[in-house]
Amino acid sequence: MGPGAPPTAAVFNRREALDRFRRTRRRTRALFDLLDPAAYLHKPIALRNPIVFYEGHLPAFAVNTLIKKGLGRPGLDEHLETIFARGIDPEQEAAAVARGNPAWPDRGTVRAYADAADALLEDAIANAEVERDDHPLLRHAQAVWAIVEHEEMHQETLAYMWHRVPYEWKTKPAHYVTVPPRLRDGPRASRVLVPAGVATLGTPDGEPFAWDNERPSRREDVAAFEIDTLNVTNADFLRFVDAGGYREPRYWRPDDWAWVQEDRVAHPPFWEQSDGAWHWRAMFERVGIEAAAAWPVYVTWAEANAYARWRGERLMTEAEFVRASAGSSPVNVDFARFDPVPVGSASGVSEFGIYDLVGNGWEWTADVFAPFHGFTPLPSYPEYSADFFDGDHFVMKGASPVTARGLIRPGFRNWFRPRYPYVYAAFRCVKTT
Ligand code: AVJ
Ligand code: FE
């Protein structure tokens, strides 16, 4: 521990860890139960694995990490723990096809493995020495939190994959309402000044767990800036579409413009057009765009950046996000819903009067995902971040409707490629004063 690092790390609470593990597993099962078994071998997103992979990946990752690497005990099934070890995220679809797929086991086999893994993991969390100072994976019970947070992140991956699955294969949960009636109008769009100040990026020592990319945390001076109090909505974005924003190269970086042309991109990835009308593709049904007009628009980084340029403005930096979000409480997170709510939820207003920075959709930032100075790979998952410091991923902050509460902390950093169209990512514009 370096000078100045606080000596007090939170005390490990076995009961709490076991509860969180069980709750996480239960939610994962509930997510799989939303799908018709016929979807099991389906691959909703070309760059990702078929659905079967994820049901095996979660328990296999946990066994590999906590049981084998952490406790040094034997696993359950060497073959399954190899094919399910890691997801792929290849640059090109062609690479995914070329690499080929293993012959995936049938669902009964995967479920039996998951049940056995759950029993093994619960017993380890309840009884084994999962917290000890003399092993890097077990310091502050690191591997326990890593497997839980890894699964929580994948719950979001599952949700955005499920989003692309045909509606016939999904069952809407009882009582779920895609567009709840609005009780009152939200606040009007406005702009506030955030005065110059200091932001702490990442997660300070002394927290029970943080991913490697959050550390060491650092303080950064932030110059004064103006920021939209609300996210850009579908209605706002429609004006950009109607103004020909997707046909004007000067709003796009060269690679993004090439993508717009080659893939004929002409609207946000959650919009669909039929009979000349726009619709919003919600999780369980399609709704007219009017119903979603006040929802944040979910777009790629490239589209968010183009919109900001069209307005003569820019996306916020990560440090500006941290500064602006002081005092925000989460809005529409932790699977409260599978779709957004209108922007401007009163409960989520920050100290500076800015809405929904944490929840209802991640916030795109202008920052390329990169390590903080002094970065060290996490012993329990050294490739977690390091493989993505390639200059082609951008930082997202905050949370979406399907971000587990356990992941919501000011220092958490998420990242995706600039043209990856599946994530629940919103944005707003800022400008330097
Ligand atoms: C941090 C959400 C970008 O989904 O690619 C899961 C999380 N890494 N298993 C991803 C992750 C390995 C990662 N993100
Ligand atoms: Fe994973």
Short mmCIF file of C-alpha atoms in Angstrom, two decimals, residues 6-279:
data_model
loop_
_atom_site.label_atom_id
_atom_site.label_comp_id
_atom_site.label_asym_id
_atom_site.label_seq_id
_atom_site.Cartn_x
_atom_site.Cartn_y
_atom_site.Cartn_z
CA PRO A 6 -6.16 4.44 3.89
CA PRO A 7 -5.41 1.29 5.88
CA THR A 8 -9.05 0.45 6.44
CA ALA A 9 -10.67 -1.74 3.83
CA ALA A 10 -14.28 -2.65 4.50
CA VAL A 11 -14.65 -5.80 6.55
CA PHE A 12 -15.70 -8.84 4.53
CA ASN A 13 -19.20 -9.96 5.41
CA ARG A 14 -19.75 -13.58 4.39
CA ARG A 15 -23.50 -13.46 4.87
CA GLU A 16 -23.82 -10.40 2.67
CA ALA A 17 -21.58 -11.90 -0.01
CA LEU A 18 -23.57 -15.13 -0.06
CA ASP A 19 -26.84 -13.19 -0.28
CA ARG A 20 -25.59 -11.08 -3.16
CA PHE A 21 -24.30 -14.16 -4.98
CA ARG A 22 -27.65 -15.94 -4.60
CA ARG A 23 -29.67 -12.89 -5.61
CA THR A 24 -27.50 -12.46 -8.67
CA ARG A 25 -27.90 -16.08 -9.70
CA ARG A 26 -31.66 -15.85 -9.19
CA ARG A 27 -31.93 -12.81 -11.44
CA THR A 28 -29.88 -14.51 -14.15
CA ARG A 29 -32.24 -17.49 -14.08
CA ALA A 30 -35.23 -15.16 -14.32
CA LEU A 31 -33.69 -13.54 -17.38
CA PHE A 32 -33.25 -16.90 -19.10
CA ASP A 33 -36.85 -17.75 -18.21
CA LEU A 34 -38.09 -14.80 -20.31
CA LEU A 35 -37.03 -16.64 -23.45
CA ASP A 36 -38.59 -19.52 -25.31
CA PRO A 37 -36.19 -22.50 -25.24
CA ALA A 38 -36.33 -22.38 -29.05
CA ALA A 39 -34.12 -19.29 -28.85
CA TYR A 40 -31.34 -21.17 -27.07
CA LEU A 41 -29.02 -21.68 -30.00
CA HIS A 42 -29.96 -18.39 -31.58
CA LYS A 43 -27.33 -15.67 -31.89
CA PRO A 44 -29.16 -12.34 -31.54
CA ILE A 45 -25.96 -10.34 -32.09
CA ALA A 46 -23.59 -11.49 -34.81
CA LEU A 47 -20.44 -10.47 -32.90
CA ARG A 48 -21.44 -12.29 -29.76
CA ASN A 49 -21.89 -15.94 -28.88
CA PRO A 50 -25.23 -17.76 -29.05
CA ILE A 51 -27.43 -17.66 -25.96
CA VAL A 52 -26.26 -21.10 -24.75
CA PHE A 53 -22.78 -19.70 -24.19
CA TYR A 54 -23.87 -17.23 -21.53
CA GLU A 55 -25.72 -19.78 -19.43
CA GLY A 56 -22.48 -21.76 -19.24
CA HIS A 57 -20.05 -18.84 -19.13
CA LEU A 58 -21.32 -17.38 -15.85
CA PRO A 59 -20.87 -20.47 -13.65
CA ALA A 60 -17.71 -21.55 -15.51
CA PHE A 61 -16.08 -18.14 -15.03
CA ALA A 62 -16.95 -18.27 -11.33
CA VAL A 63 -15.50 -21.76 -10.88
CA ASN A 64 -12.36 -20.89 -12.86
CA THR A 65 -11.81 -17.71 -10.89
CA LEU A 66 -12.82 -18.42 -7.30
CA ILE A 67 -12.51 -22.19 -6.96
CA LYS A 68 -9.53 -22.97 -9.19
CA LYS A 69 -7.37 -19.84 -9.36
CA GLY A 70 -8.42 -18.47 -5.99
CA LEU A 71 -8.75 -21.44 -3.67
CA GLY A 72 -6.54 -23.79 -5.68
CA ARG A 73 -9.18 -26.50 -5.62
CA PRO A 74 -10.25 -28.67 -8.56
CA GLY A 75 -13.07 -27.52 -10.82
CA LEU A 76 -15.99 -29.61 -12.02
CA ASP A 77 -15.51 -30.20 -15.74
CA GLU A 78 -12.35 -29.26 -17.61
CA HIS A 79 -14.00 -29.29 -21.03
CA LEU A 80 -16.91 -27.03 -20.07
CA GLU A 81 -14.61 -24.74 -18.11
CA THR A 82 -12.54 -24.29 -21.27
CA ILE A 83 -15.25 -23.68 -23.87
CA PHE A 84 -17.17 -21.39 -21.51
CA ALA A 85 -14.13 -19.55 -20.14
CA ARG A 86 -14.34 -16.32 -22.10
CA GLY A 87 -16.70 -14.48 -24.38
CA ILE A 88 -15.48 -13.23 -27.70
CA ASP A 89 -15.70 -9.70 -28.93
CA PRO A 90 -13.89 -9.84 -32.26
CA GLU A 91 -13.52 -6.73 -34.37
CA GLN A 92 -15.19 -8.22 -37.40
CA GLU A 93 -18.06 -10.55 -37.81
CA ALA A 94 -15.91 -12.47 -40.29
CA ALA A 95 -13.40 -13.19 -37.53
CA ALA A 96 -16.16 -14.67 -35.38
CA VAL A 97 -17.28 -16.90 -38.22
CA ALA A 98 -13.72 -17.92 -39.09
CA ARG A 99 -12.95 -18.85 -35.49
CA GLY A 100 -15.94 -21.17 -35.58
CA ASN A 101 -18.00 -22.38 -32.67
CA PRO A 102 -17.40 -25.33 -30.46
CA ALA A 103 -20.22 -27.85 -30.58
CA TRP A 104 -22.23 -26.36 -27.76
CA PRO A 105 -23.58 -28.83 -25.21
CA ASP A 106 -27.33 -29.25 -24.89
CA ARG A 107 -29.23 -27.26 -22.37
CA GLY A 108 -29.66 -30.12 -19.87
CA THR A 109 -25.89 -30.49 -19.67
CA VAL A 110 -25.36 -26.77 -19.18
CA ARG A 111 -28.05 -26.56 -16.50
CA ALA A 112 -26.68 -29.55 -14.62
CA TYR A 113 -23.24 -27.95 -14.70
CA ALA A 114 -24.67 -24.63 -13.46
CA ASP A 115 -26.46 -26.35 -10.55
CA ALA A 116 -23.33 -28.19 -9.50
CA ALA A 117 -21.30 -24.99 -9.80
CA ASP A 118 -23.80 -23.06 -7.69
CA ALA A 119 -23.59 -25.65 -4.91
CA LEU A 120 -19.79 -25.57 -5.01
CA LEU A 121 -19.63 -21.76 -5.05
CA GLU A 122 -22.19 -21.28 -2.30
CA ASP A 123 -20.33 -23.71 -0.11
CA ALA A 124 -17.04 -21.89 -0.79
CA ILE A 125 -18.47 -18.45 -0.05
CA ALA A 126 -20.12 -19.76 3.12
CA ASN A 127 -17.25 -21.82 4.47
CA ALA A 128 -13.91 -21.51 2.69
CA GLU A 129 -11.10 -19.05 3.35
CA VAL A 130 -12.18 -16.75 0.54
CA GLU A 131 -10.69 -13.73 2.28
CA ARG A 132 -7.01 -13.83 3.18
CA ASP A 133 -4.16 -11.40 2.83
CA ASP A 134 -1.50 -13.77 1.53
CA HIS A 135 -3.13 -14.54 -1.83
CA PRO A 136 -3.71 -11.79 -4.42
CA LEU A 137 -7.07 -13.20 -5.55
CA LEU A 138 -8.34 -13.47 -2.00
CA ARG A 139 -7.22 -10.12 -0.59
CA HIS A 140 -10.39 -8.33 0.50
CA ALA A 141 -12.21 -11.34 -1.01
CA GLN A 142 -11.47 -9.93 -4.44
CA ALA A 143 -12.45 -13.06 -6.40
CA VAL A 144 -15.85 -13.22 -4.69
CA TRP A 145 -16.73 -9.68 -5.75
CA ALA A 146 -15.21 -10.19 -9.19
CA ILE A 147 -17.46 -13.16 -9.97
CA VAL A 148 -20.56 -11.37 -8.69
CA GLU A 149 -19.87 -8.14 -10.59
CA HIS A 150 -18.90 -10.08 -13.70
CA GLU A 151 -22.30 -11.77 -13.62
CA GLU A 152 -24.11 -8.48 -12.95
CA MET A 153 -22.45 -6.99 -16.03
CA HIS A 154 -23.47 -9.97 -18.10
CA GLN A 155 -27.08 -9.51 -17.00
CA GLU A 156 -26.97 -6.29 -18.95
CA THR A 157 -25.38 -8.10 -21.90
CA LEU A 158 -28.23 -10.62 -21.76
CA ALA A 159 -30.83 -7.85 -21.65
CA TYR A 160 -29.49 -6.06 -24.69
CA MET A 161 -29.18 -9.36 -26.54
CA TRP A 162 -32.76 -10.26 -25.58
CA HIS A 163 -33.75 -6.86 -26.93
CA ARG A 164 -32.82 -8.09 -30.43
CA VAL A 165 -34.59 -11.44 -30.08
CA PRO A 166 -37.85 -11.70 -32.09
CA TYR A 167 -40.90 -10.88 -29.94
CA GLU A 168 -42.44 -14.33 -30.50
CA TRP A 169 -39.64 -15.81 -28.40
CA LYS A 170 -40.08 -13.53 -25.39
CA THR A 171 -42.63 -13.48 -22.60
CA LYS A 172 -43.45 -10.12 -21.12
CA PRO A 173 -43.45 -10.41 -17.30
CA ALA A 174 -46.89 -10.11 -15.69
CA HIS A 175 -47.70 -6.49 -14.85
CA TYR A 176 -44.91 -5.07 -17.01
CA VAL A 177 -46.07 -1.92 -18.80
CA THR A 178 -43.92 -0.73 -21.69
CA VAL A 179 -45.28 2.83 -21.66
CA PRO A 180 -46.67 3.74 -18.23
CA PRO A 181 -49.08 6.70 -18.21
CA ARG A 182 -47.35 9.98 -17.40
CA LEU A 183 -48.59 11.52 -14.20
CA ARG A 184 -47.21 14.96 -14.90
CA ASP A 185 -45.06 16.79 -17.41
CA GLY A 186 -41.32 16.68 -16.91
CA PRO A 187 -39.09 19.73 -16.58
CA ARG A 188 -38.29 21.75 -19.70
CA ALA A 189 -34.93 21.37 -21.37
CA SER A 190 -32.42 23.84 -20.03
CA ARG A 191 -28.75 24.46 -19.58
CA VAL A 192 -26.74 25.01 -16.41
CA LEU A 193 -23.26 26.21 -15.65
CA VAL A 194 -21.02 23.89 -13.68
CA PRO A 195 -18.32 26.08 -12.18
CA ALA A 196 -14.66 25.06 -12.30
CA GLY A 197 -13.75 22.50 -9.66
CA VAL A 198 -12.14 19.16 -8.96
CA ALA A 199 -13.40 15.67 -9.84
CA THR A 200 -12.17 12.37 -8.42
CA LEU A 201 -12.06 9.78 -11.20
CA GLY A 202 -12.19 6.10 -10.38
CA THR A 203 -12.64 4.41 -7.02
CA PRO A 204 -10.50 5.28 -4.00
CA ASP A 205 -8.68 2.64 -1.96
CA GLY A 206 -10.66 1.41 0.98
CA GLU A 207 -13.74 0.42 -1.02
CA PRO A 208 -14.39 -3.33 -0.76
CA PHE A 209 -13.97 -3.87 -4.52
CA ALA A 210 -13.27 -2.00 -7.73
CA TRP A 211 -12.15 -3.14 -11.17
CA ASP A 212 -8.55 -2.46 -12.17
CA ASN A 213 -9.49 0.36 -14.58
CA GLU A 214 -10.95 2.36 -11.66
CA ARG A 215 -7.59 2.48 -9.88
CA PRO A 216 -5.55 4.27 -8.78
CA SER A 217 -8.21 6.95 -8.50
CA ARG A 218 -7.06 10.40 -9.46
CA ARG A 219 -8.12 13.98 -8.95
CA GLU A 220 -8.56 16.15 -11.97
CA ASP A 221 -9.23 19.86 -12.35
CA VAL A 222 -12.31 20.54 -14.42
CA ALA A 223 -12.80 23.92 -16.10
CA ALA A 224 -16.24 25.54 -15.99
CA PHE A 225 -18.66 24.19 -18.59
CA GLU A 226 -22.31 24.39 -19.59
CA ILE A 227 -24.35 21.22 -19.72
CA ASP A 228 -27.87 20.22 -20.80
CA THR A 229 -29.96 19.38 -17.76
CA LEU A 230 -31.71 16.65 -19.77
CA ASN A 231 -30.64 13.86 -22.09
CA VAL A 232 -31.27 14.24 -25.80
CA THR A 233 -34.67 12.59 -26.39
CA ASN A 234 -36.08 10.66 -29.33
CA ALA A 235 -38.07 13.78 -30.25
CA ASP A 236 -34.90 15.91 -30.21
CA PHE A 237 -33.02 13.37 -32.29
CA LEU A 238 -35.79 13.22 -34.87
CA ARG A 239 -34.94 16.82 -35.75
CA PHE A 240 -31.37 15.78 -36.49
CA VAL A 241 -32.63 12.93 -38.69
CA ASP A 242 -35.09 15.21 -40.49
CA ALA A 243 -32.40 17.85 -40.98
CA GLY A 244 -30.35 15.30 -42.93
CA GLY A 245 -27.80 14.64 -40.22
CA TYR A 246 -27.06 11.14 -41.55
CA ARG A 247 -26.32 12.56 -45.00
CA GLU A 248 -23.86 15.25 -43.97
CA PRO A 249 -20.23 14.05 -43.70
CA ARG A 250 -18.99 17.01 -41.71
CA TYR A 251 -20.72 15.86 -38.52
CA TRP A 252 -18.96 12.49 -38.56
CA ARG A 253 -15.37 11.36 -38.05
CA PRO A 254 -14.03 9.65 -41.20
CA ASP A 255 -14.42 6.07 -39.89
CA ASP A 256 -17.89 6.82 -38.59
CA TRP A 257 -18.88 8.36 -41.92
CA ALA A 258 -17.60 5.28 -43.76
CA TRP A 259 -19.82 3.17 -41.49
CA VAL A 260 -22.88 5.36 -42.14
CA GLN A 261 -22.37 4.92 -45.86
CA GLU A 262 -21.41 1.26 -45.99
CA ASP A 263 -24.09 0.09 -43.59
CA ARG A 264 -26.61 2.67 -44.83
CA VAL A 265 -27.18 3.84 -41.28
CA ALA A 266 -30.00 6.39 -41.26
CA HIS A 267 -31.52 6.28 -37.77
CA PRO A 268 -30.83 5.18 -34.17
CA PRO A 269 -30.53 1.43 -33.62
CA PHE A 270 -33.68 1.27 -31.47
CA TRP A 271 -35.86 2.88 -34.15
CA GLU A 272 -37.76 1.00 -36.84
CA GLN A 273 -39.65 2.41 -39.76
CA SER A 274 -42.78 1.00 -41.32
CA ASP A 275 -45.41 2.60 -43.54
CA GLY A 276 -43.48 5.82 -43.35
CA ALA A 277 -43.81 6.05 -39.55
CA TRP A 278 -41.13 5.72 -36.87
CA HIS A 279 -41.46 3.18 -34.08
#
